[in-house]
CSV table of C-alpha atoms in Angstrom, one decimal:
chain,number,residue,atom,x,y,z
A,1003,MET,CA,-19.6,10.7,10.9
A,1004,CYS,CA,-17.1,9.9,13.7
A,1005,TRP,CA,-15.9,6.7,15.1
A,1006,TRP,CA,-14.2,5.8,18.3
A,1007,SER,CA,-11.3,3.3,18.0
A,1008,GLN,CA,-12.9,0.1,19.5
A,1009,LYS,CA,-9.5,-1.4,20.3
A,1010,ASN,CA,-8.4,1.6,22.3
A,1011,SER,CA,-11.7,1.9,23.9
A,1012,ARG,CA,-11.7,-1.7,25.1
A,1013,ASN,CA,-8.2,-1.3,26.5
A,1014,GLY,CA,-9.2,1.8,28.4
A,1015,LYS,CA,-6.2,3.7,26.8
A,1016,GLU,CA,-6.3,7.0,25.1
A,1017,ARG,CA,-9.0,7.0,22.5
A,1018,SER,CA,-8.6,8.2,19.0
A,1019,LEU,CA,-11.4,10.0,17.2
A,1020,MET,CA,-11.9,8.7,13.8
A,1021,ALA,CA,-13.5,10.5,10.8
A,1022,GLU,CA,-15.0,8.8,7.8
A,1023,LEU,CA,-12.9,9.7,4.8
A,1024,SER,CA,-13.0,8.6,1.2
A,1025,TYR,CA,-10.0,6.9,-0.2
A,1026,ARG,CA,-9.4,10.1,-2.3
A,1027,GLU,CA,-9.6,12.3,0.8
A,1028,ALA,CA,-7.2,10.0,2.7
A,1029,LEU,CA,-4.6,10.2,0.0
A,1030,ASN,CA,-5.1,14.0,-0.2
A,1031,ARG,CA,-4.7,14.4,3.6
A,1032,ALA,CA,-1.5,12.2,3.6
A,1033,MET,CA,0.1,14.3,0.9
A,1034,ALA,CA,-0.9,17.6,2.5
A,1035,GLU,CA,0.6,16.6,5.8
A,1036,GLU,CA,3.8,15.4,4.3
A,1037,LEU,CA,4.1,18.5,2.1
A,1038,ALA,CA,3.6,20.6,5.3
A,1039,ARG,CA,6.1,18.6,7.3
A,1040,ASP,CA,8.9,18.3,4.8
A,1041,PRO,CA,9.9,21.2,2.4
A,1042,ASP,CA,11.7,18.6,0.2
A,1043,VAL,CA,8.4,16.9,-0.7
A,1044,PHE,CA,6.7,18.0,-3.9
A,1045,LEU,CA,4.0,16.7,-6.2
A,1046,MET,CA,4.4,16.5,-10.0
A,1047,GLY,CA,2.2,15.2,-12.8
A,1048,GLU,CA,-0.3,15.9,-15.5
A,1049,GLU,CA,-3.1,18.2,-14.2
A,1050,VAL,CA,-2.2,17.8,-10.5
A,1051,GLY,CA,-2.3,21.6,-10.0
A,1052,LEU,CA,-4.8,23.8,-11.7
A,1053,TYR,CA,-7.2,20.9,-12.5
A,1054,GLN,CA,-6.5,19.3,-9.0
A,1055,GLY,CA,-5.8,15.9,-10.5
A,1056,ALA,CA,-7.7,13.8,-13.0
A,1057,TYR,CA,-9.5,12.2,-10.0
A,1058,LYS,CA,-9.2,15.3,-7.7
A,1059,VAL,CA,-6.8,13.6,-5.3
A,1060,SER,CA,-4.7,16.7,-5.2
A,1061,LYS,CA,-7.6,19.0,-4.6
A,1062,GLY,CA,-6.6,22.2,-2.8
A,1063,LEU,CA,-2.8,21.4,-2.7
A,1064,LEU,CA,-1.8,24.0,-5.3
A,1065,GLU,CA,-3.6,26.8,-3.4
A,1066,LYS,CA,-1.9,25.8,-0.2
A,1067,PHE,CA,1.6,25.0,-1.3
A,1068,GLY,CA,2.0,26.9,-4.6
A,1069,GLU,CA,3.4,26.3,-8.1
A,1070,GLY,CA,6.9,25.5,-6.8
A,1071,ARG,CA,5.7,22.3,-5.1
A,1072,ILE,CA,2.6,21.3,-7.0
A,1073,ILE,CA,3.8,21.1,-10.5
A,1074,ASP,CA,1.8,20.6,-13.7
A,1075,THR,CA,3.6,18.8,-16.5
A,1076,PRO,CA,3.2,18.2,-20.2
A,1077,ILE,CA,1.8,14.9,-21.4
A,1078,THR,CA,5.3,13.3,-21.3
A,1079,GLU,CA,5.5,10.5,-18.7
A,1080,ALA,CA,9.1,9.5,-19.6
A,1081,GLY,CA,10.1,13.2,-19.1
A,1082,PHE,CA,8.5,14.0,-15.8
A,1083,VAL,CA,9.2,10.6,-14.3
A,1084,GLY,CA,12.9,11.1,-15.2
A,1085,VAL,CA,12.9,14.6,-13.8
A,1086,GLY,CA,11.5,13.2,-10.6
A,1087,ILE,CA,14.2,10.5,-10.3
A,1088,GLY,CA,16.8,13.1,-10.9
A,1089,ALA,CA,15.3,15.3,-8.1
A,1090,ALA,CA,15.3,12.3,-5.8
A,1091,MET,CA,19.0,11.6,-6.5
A,1092,CYS,CA,19.6,15.2,-5.4
A,1093,GLY,CA,17.9,14.7,-2.1
A,1094,LEU,CA,14.3,15.9,-2.8
A,1095,ARG,CA,11.3,13.6,-2.1
A,1096,PRO,CA,9.0,13.7,-5.2
A,1097,ILE,CA,5.5,12.3,-5.5
A,1098,ILE,CA,4.9,11.5,-9.1
A,1099,GLU,CA,1.3,11.1,-10.1
A,1100,LEU,CA,0.6,9.0,-13.1
A,1101,MET,CA,-2.9,9.6,-14.5
A,1102,THR,CA,-3.2,5.8,-14.7
A,1103,TRP,CA,-0.5,3.1,-14.4
A,1104,ASN,CA,-1.2,2.2,-18.0
A,1105,PHE,CA,0.7,5.4,-18.9
A,1106,SER,CA,3.7,4.2,-16.9
A,1107,PHE,CA,4.6,1.9,-19.8
A,1108,VAL,CA,6.1,4.9,-21.7
A,1109,ALA,CA,8.2,5.6,-18.7
A,1110,PHE,CA,9.1,2.0,-18.0
A,1111,ASP,CA,12.8,2.5,-18.7
A,1112,GLN,CA,13.0,5.3,-16.2
A,1113,ILE,CA,11.3,3.4,-13.5
A,1114,VAL,CA,13.0,0.0,-14.0
A,1115,ASN,CA,16.4,0.9,-15.2
A,1116,ASN,CA,17.0,4.1,-13.3
A,1117,ALA,CA,14.8,4.4,-10.2
A,1118,ALA,CA,15.0,0.7,-9.3
A,1119,LYS,CA,18.8,0.3,-10.0
A,1120,LEU,CA,20.6,3.5,-9.0
A,1121,ARG,CA,20.9,2.9,-5.3
A,1122,TYR,CA,22.3,-0.6,-6.0
A,1123,MET,CA,24.6,0.6,-8.8
A,1124,SER,CA,26.0,3.4,-6.7
A,1125,GLY,CA,26.8,1.1,-3.8
A,1126,GLY,CA,24.2,2.7,-1.6
A,1127,LYS,CA,25.6,6.2,-2.1
A,1128,LEU,CA,22.5,7.4,-3.9
A,1129,LYS,CA,19.1,7.2,-2.3
A,1130,ILE,CA,16.0,7.4,-4.5
A,1131,PRO,CA,13.2,8.6,-2.2
A,1132,ILE,CA,10.4,8.8,-4.7
A,1133,VAL,CA,6.8,7.7,-4.9
A,1134,PHE,CA,5.0,6.9,-8.1
A,1135,ARG,CA,1.3,6.8,-7.5
A,1136,GLY,CA,-1.9,6.5,-9.5
A,1137,PRO,CA,-4.8,4.1,-10.3
A,1138,GLN,CA,-4.5,0.7,-11.9
A,1139,GLY,CA,-7.0,-1.9,-13.1
A,1140,ALA,CA,-10.5,-1.8,-14.6
A,1141,ALA,CA,-12.8,1.1,-13.8
A,1142,HIS,CA,-15.9,0.6,-15.9
A,1143,GLN,CA,-15.6,0.6,-19.7
A,1144,LEU,CA,-12.0,1.9,-20.0
A,1145,ALA,CA,-11.3,-0.9,-22.4
A,1146,ALA,CA,-8.2,-2.8,-23.2
A,1147,GLN,CA,-5.5,-0.1,-23.0
A,1148,HIS,CA,-6.7,1.6,-19.8
A,1149,SER,CA,-7.8,-1.3,-17.6
A,1150,GLN,CA,-4.6,-3.2,-16.8
A,1151,THR,CA,-3.2,-4.1,-13.5
A,1152,VAL,CA,0.6,-3.8,-13.0
A,1153,ASP,CA,1.2,-5.2,-9.6
A,1154,ALA,CA,2.9,-8.3,-10.9
A,1155,LEU,CA,4.9,-6.3,-13.5
A,1156,TYR,CA,6.5,-4.0,-11.0
A,1157,SER,CA,6.8,-6.6,-8.2
A,1158,HIS,CA,9.2,-8.4,-10.5
A,1159,PHE,CA,12.0,-5.9,-10.1
A,1160,PRO,CA,14.3,-5.8,-7.1
A,1161,GLY,CA,14.8,-2.2,-6.0
A,1162,LEU,CA,11.2,-1.3,-6.2
A,1163,VAL,CA,8.7,-1.4,-3.3
A,1164,VAL,CA,5.1,-2.1,-4.3
A,1165,VAL,CA,2.2,-1.0,-2.2
A,1166,ALA,CA,-1.5,-1.7,-3.0
A,1167,PRO,CA,-3.8,-0.4,-0.3
A,1168,ALA,CA,-7.6,-1.2,-0.3
A,1169,THR,CA,-9.0,1.0,2.5
A,1170,PRO,CA,-8.9,4.7,3.2
A,1171,ARG,CA,-7.0,4.1,6.4
A,1172,ASP,CA,-4.4,1.9,4.7
A,1173,ALA,CA,-4.1,4.4,1.8
A,1174,TYR,CA,-3.4,7.2,4.3
A,1175,GLY,CA,-0.9,5.4,6.6
A,1176,LEU,CA,1.0,3.7,3.8
A,1177,LEU,CA,1.3,6.7,1.6
A,1178,LYS,CA,2.9,8.7,4.4
A,1179,SER,CA,5.3,5.8,5.0
A,1180,ALA,CA,6.0,5.6,1.2
A,1181,ILE,CA,6.8,9.3,1.0
A,1182,ARG,CA,9.3,8.9,3.9
A,1183,ASP,CA,10.9,5.8,2.5
A,1184,ASP,CA,14.4,6.1,0.9
A,1185,ASN,CA,13.5,3.7,-1.9
A,1186,PRO,CA,11.3,4.1,-5.0
A,1187,VAL,CA,7.8,3.1,-4.1
A,1188,ILE,CA,5.2,2.0,-6.6
A,1189,PHE,CA,1.9,3.0,-5.0
A,1190,LEU,CA,-1.1,1.3,-6.7
A,1191,GLU,CA,-4.6,2.9,-6.3
A,1192,SER,CA,-7.9,2.3,-8.1
A,1193,GLU,CA,-10.4,4.6,-9.8
A,1194,VAL,CA,-13.3,2.6,-8.3
A,1195,LEU,CA,-11.9,2.9,-4.8
A,1196,TYR,CA,-11.5,6.7,-4.8
A,1197,ASN,CA,-15.1,7.2,-3.5
A,1198,ALA,CA,-14.9,4.3,-1.0
A,1199,LYS,CA,-15.3,5.5,2.5
A,1200,GLY,CA,-14.0,4.3,5.8
A,1201,PRO,CA,-12.8,5.4,9.2
A,1202,VAL,CA,-9.4,7.1,9.5
A,1203,GLU,CA,-8.0,8.3,12.8
A,1204,ASP,CA,-7.8,12.0,13.3
A,1205,ASN,CA,-4.4,11.8,14.8
A,1206,GLU,CA,-1.4,11.4,12.4
A,1207,PHE,CA,-0.1,7.8,12.1
A,1208,LEU,CA,2.0,5.8,9.7
A,1209,LEU,CA,1.6,2.1,8.7
A,1210,PRO,CA,4.6,0.0,8.2
A,1211,ILE,CA,5.4,-1.0,4.6
A,1212,GLY,CA,5.7,-4.8,4.3
A,1213,LYS,CA,3.1,-5.6,6.9
A,1214,GLY,CA,-0.3,-7.0,6.0
A,1215,GLU,CA,-3.5,-7.2,8.1
A,1216,ILE,CA,-6.1,-9.7,8.8
A,1217,LYS,CA,-9.3,-8.0,7.6
A,1218,ARG,CA,-11.6,-10.8,8.8
A,1219,GLU,CA,-10.8,-13.6,11.1
A,1220,GLY,CA,-11.8,-17.1,10.3
A,1221,THR,CA,-10.9,-20.8,10.8
A,1222,ASP,CA,-11.8,-22.8,7.7
A,1223,VAL,CA,-10.0,-21.2,4.8
A,1224,THR,CA,-7.5,-18.3,4.2
A,1225,VAL,CA,-8.5,-15.9,1.4
A,1226,VAL,CA,-5.7,-13.5,0.3
A,1227,ALA,CA,-6.8,-10.4,-1.6
A,1228,TRP,CA,-5.6,-6.8,-2.0
A,1229,ASN,CA,-6.6,-3.5,-3.6
A,1230,LYS,CA,-10.2,-3.6,-4.8
A,1231,MET,CA,-10.4,-7.4,-4.8
A,1232,LEU,CA,-10.4,-7.2,-1.0
A,1233,TYR,CA,-14.0,-6.1,-1.1
A,1234,VAL,CA,-14.9,-9.1,-3.4
A,1235,ALA,CA,-13.2,-11.4,-0.9
A,1236,LEU,CA,-14.9,-9.8,2.1
A,1237,THR,CA,-18.3,-10.1,0.5
A,1238,ALA,CA,-17.6,-13.7,-0.4
A,1239,ALA,CA,-16.6,-14.4,3.2
A,1240,GLU,CA,-19.8,-12.9,4.5
A,1241,ARG,CA,-21.9,-15.0,2.2
A,1242,LEU,CA,-19.9,-18.1,3.1
A,1243,SER,CA,-20.5,-17.4,6.8
A,1244,GLN,CA,-24.2,-17.8,6.1
A,1245,GLN,CA,-23.4,-21.3,4.9
A,1246,GLY,CA,-21.4,-22.1,8.0
A,1247,ILE,CA,-18.0,-21.6,6.4
A,1248,SER,CA,-15.5,-19.4,8.3
A,1249,ALA,CA,-13.1,-17.6,5.9
A,1250,GLU,CA,-10.1,-15.6,7.2
A,1251,VAL,CA,-9.4,-12.7,4.8
A,1252,ILE,CA,-5.8,-11.5,4.6
A,1253,ASP,CA,-4.8,-8.2,2.9
A,1254,PRO,CA,-1.0,-8.2,2.3
A,1255,ARG,CA,-1.2,-4.4,1.5
A,1256,THR,CA,2.4,-4.5,0.3
A,1257,LEU,CA,3.3,-6.9,-2.5
A,1258,ARG,CA,7.0,-6.3,-2.4
A,1259,PRO,CA,8.2,-6.9,0.3
A,1260,LEU,CA,5.4,-9.5,1.0
A,1261,ASP,CA,4.3,-10.2,4.6
A,1262,ASP,CA,4.9,-14.0,4.2
A,1263,GLU,CA,4.5,-14.9,7.8
A,1264,LEU,CA,1.1,-13.3,8.1
A,1265,ILE,CA,-0.1,-15.5,5.2
A,1266,PHE,CA,1.7,-18.6,6.3
A,1267,ASN,CA,0.5,-18.4,9.9
A,1268,SER,CA,-3.1,-18.1,8.6
A,1269,VAL,CA,-2.7,-21.0,6.2
A,1270,ARG,CA,-1.1,-23.2,8.9
A,1271,LYS,CA,-4.3,-22.5,11.0
A,1272,THR,CA,-6.9,-23.0,8.3
A,1273,ASN,CA,-5.1,-25.6,6.1
A,1274,HIS,CA,-6.7,-24.1,3.0
A,1275,CYS,CA,-5.9,-21.1,0.8
A,1276,VAL,CA,-7.6,-19.2,-2.0
A,1277,ILE,CA,-6.0,-16.1,-3.7
A,1278,VAL,CA,-8.1,-13.5,-5.3
A,1279,GLU,CA,-6.6,-10.9,-7.7
A,1280,GLU,CA,-7.6,-8.7,-10.5
A,1281,SER,CA,-4.7,-9.4,-12.8
A,1282,TRP,CA,-4.4,-12.1,-15.5
A,1283,PRO,CA,-3.4,-15.5,-14.1
A,1284,GLN,CA,-0.1,-16.1,-15.9
A,1285,ASN,CA,3.0,-14.9,-13.9
A,1286,SER,CA,0.8,-12.9,-11.5
A,1287,ALA,CA,1.5,-11.8,-7.9
A,1288,GLY,CA,-1.0,-14.4,-6.9
A,1289,ALA,CA,1.1,-17.1,-8.6
A,1290,GLU,CA,4.1,-16.0,-6.6
A,1291,ILE,CA,2.1,-16.1,-3.3
A,1292,SER,CA,0.7,-19.5,-4.3
A,1293,ASP,CA,4.2,-20.8,-4.9
A,1294,ARG,CA,5.4,-19.5,-1.5
A,1295,VAL,CA,2.4,-21.1,0.3
A,1296,HIS,CA,3.0,-24.4,-1.4
A,1297,ARG,CA,6.7,-24.5,-0.5
A,1298,GLN,CA,6.4,-23.2,3.0
A,1299,CYS,CA,3.1,-24.7,4.1
A,1300,PHE,CA,3.0,-27.9,2.1
A,1301,ASP,CA,2.6,-30.1,5.2
A,1302,TYR,CA,-0.3,-28.0,6.4
A,1303,LEU,CA,-2.4,-27.9,3.2
A,1304,ASP,CA,-5.3,-30.2,2.9
A,1305,ALA,CA,-5.8,-29.1,-0.8
A,1306,PRO,CA,-3.8,-27.3,-3.4
A,1307,VAL,CA,-4.1,-23.5,-3.3
A,1308,ALA,CA,-6.8,-22.1,-5.6
A,1309,ARG,CA,-6.6,-18.8,-7.5
A,1310,VAL,CA,-9.3,-16.5,-8.8
A,1311,ASN,CA,-8.2,-14.1,-11.5
A,1312,SER,CA,-9.5,-12.1,-14.4
A,1313,GLN,CA,-10.1,-13.9,-17.6
A,1314,ASP,CA,-6.9,-14.2,-19.7
A,1315,VAL,CA,-8.0,-11.7,-22.4
A,1316,PRO,CA,-7.6,-8.0,-23.1
A,1317,MET,CA,-10.3,-6.1,-21.3
A,1318,PRO,CA,-13.4,-5.6,-23.6
A,1319,TYR,CA,-15.2,-2.3,-23.7
A,1320,ALA,CA,-18.8,-3.6,-23.4
A,1321,LYS,CA,-20.1,-3.5,-19.9
A,1322,TYR,CA,-21.5,-7.0,-19.7
A,1323,LEU,CA,-18.2,-8.4,-21.1
A,1324,GLU,CA,-16.2,-6.5,-18.6
A,1325,HIS,CA,-18.2,-8.0,-15.8
A,1326,ALA,CA,-17.6,-11.4,-17.4
A,1327,VAL,CA,-13.9,-10.9,-17.3
A,1328,MET,CA,-13.5,-9.6,-13.8
A,1329,PRO,CA,-13.4,-11.9,-10.7
A,1330,GLU,CA,-16.7,-12.2,-9.0
A,1331,VAL,CA,-17.9,-13.1,-5.6
A,1332,SER,CA,-19.5,-16.3,-6.8
A,1333,GLN,CA,-16.1,-17.4,-8.2
A,1334,VAL,CA,-14.5,-16.9,-4.8
A,1335,ILE,CA,-17.2,-18.9,-3.1
A,1336,ASP,CA,-16.8,-21.7,-5.7
A,1337,ALA,CA,-13.0,-21.7,-5.1
A,1338,VAL,CA,-13.4,-21.9,-1.4
A,1339,LYS,CA,-15.8,-24.8,-1.7
A,1340,LEU,CA,-13.3,-26.5,-4.1
A,1341,VAL,CA,-10.5,-26.4,-1.6
A,1342,LEU,CA,-12.8,-27.5,1.2
A,1343,TYR,CA,-14.2,-30.4,-1.0
A,1344,ILE,CA,-17.7,-29.1,-0.6
A,1345,GLU,CA,-20.2,-30.0,-3.3
A,1346,ASP,CA,-23.5,-28.1,-3.6
């Protein structure tokens, strides 16, 4: 299925043909293009070569680029993450695939104490152009140890860039930018998004890190959401529109650095804000955004910022309990009505 860029078409400028790609295909295309463009780029991780990735994101890359650049590793995250950081210090541009971000905890010291710090501690003499990528969050009965979100955890540390795209187009454009960035980038994907499809331009493009996007324009309330919670927010916004409530949905796309002005300008227009995130409520990325909105938009707010999070418990295995823990569309609708002082 192909799409014409509506914006370009309206402006009468050169039109871009858009193909419908899955999130997985968009990531694969971004890596393939960067591997072809720059011989210093390589991919390393568990089963990224012969098995083509646990989620087939690296499908076809071994055949195209060979064992020297698509490297299978033992099950030793601290080891291959450390090797990747060393390679980045020497001028290469590694892409390190973590089968899930839950496994990054055994490589935490490498990421936080080496990747995040070395450029600073070397007075800028060392660059660390490395991307750590993989899925985070719940993905249907993966239970307590494999369902965690890490966006707040890694956003805490200066020296790390944290990207969390929701759409195939954003995943493509931001991964290419992340690979070309001279800083370590935490690239957060989602198992349940890998099959999500959307239009992606056929022509090569990059999206700027640190810039969010208005995914749906509105006038009554600002809803901030990223990664797979964007789809929960958009569904809620659609249902709210049927009740005469206009919600503007903002996807920051990058959590560090955060596109403050995009969020602030929306809140100054709507005077209300709801934040939707998958993580637990305490010390979350949403808590940081809420703090910034309260401090910078206090005079514009007609109600305190409301947040919708997962329940503050380890993820249960049972399907119906997992649904009970995760943020739902109905909770977002309730939060919007709460800040708008609407009673059913």
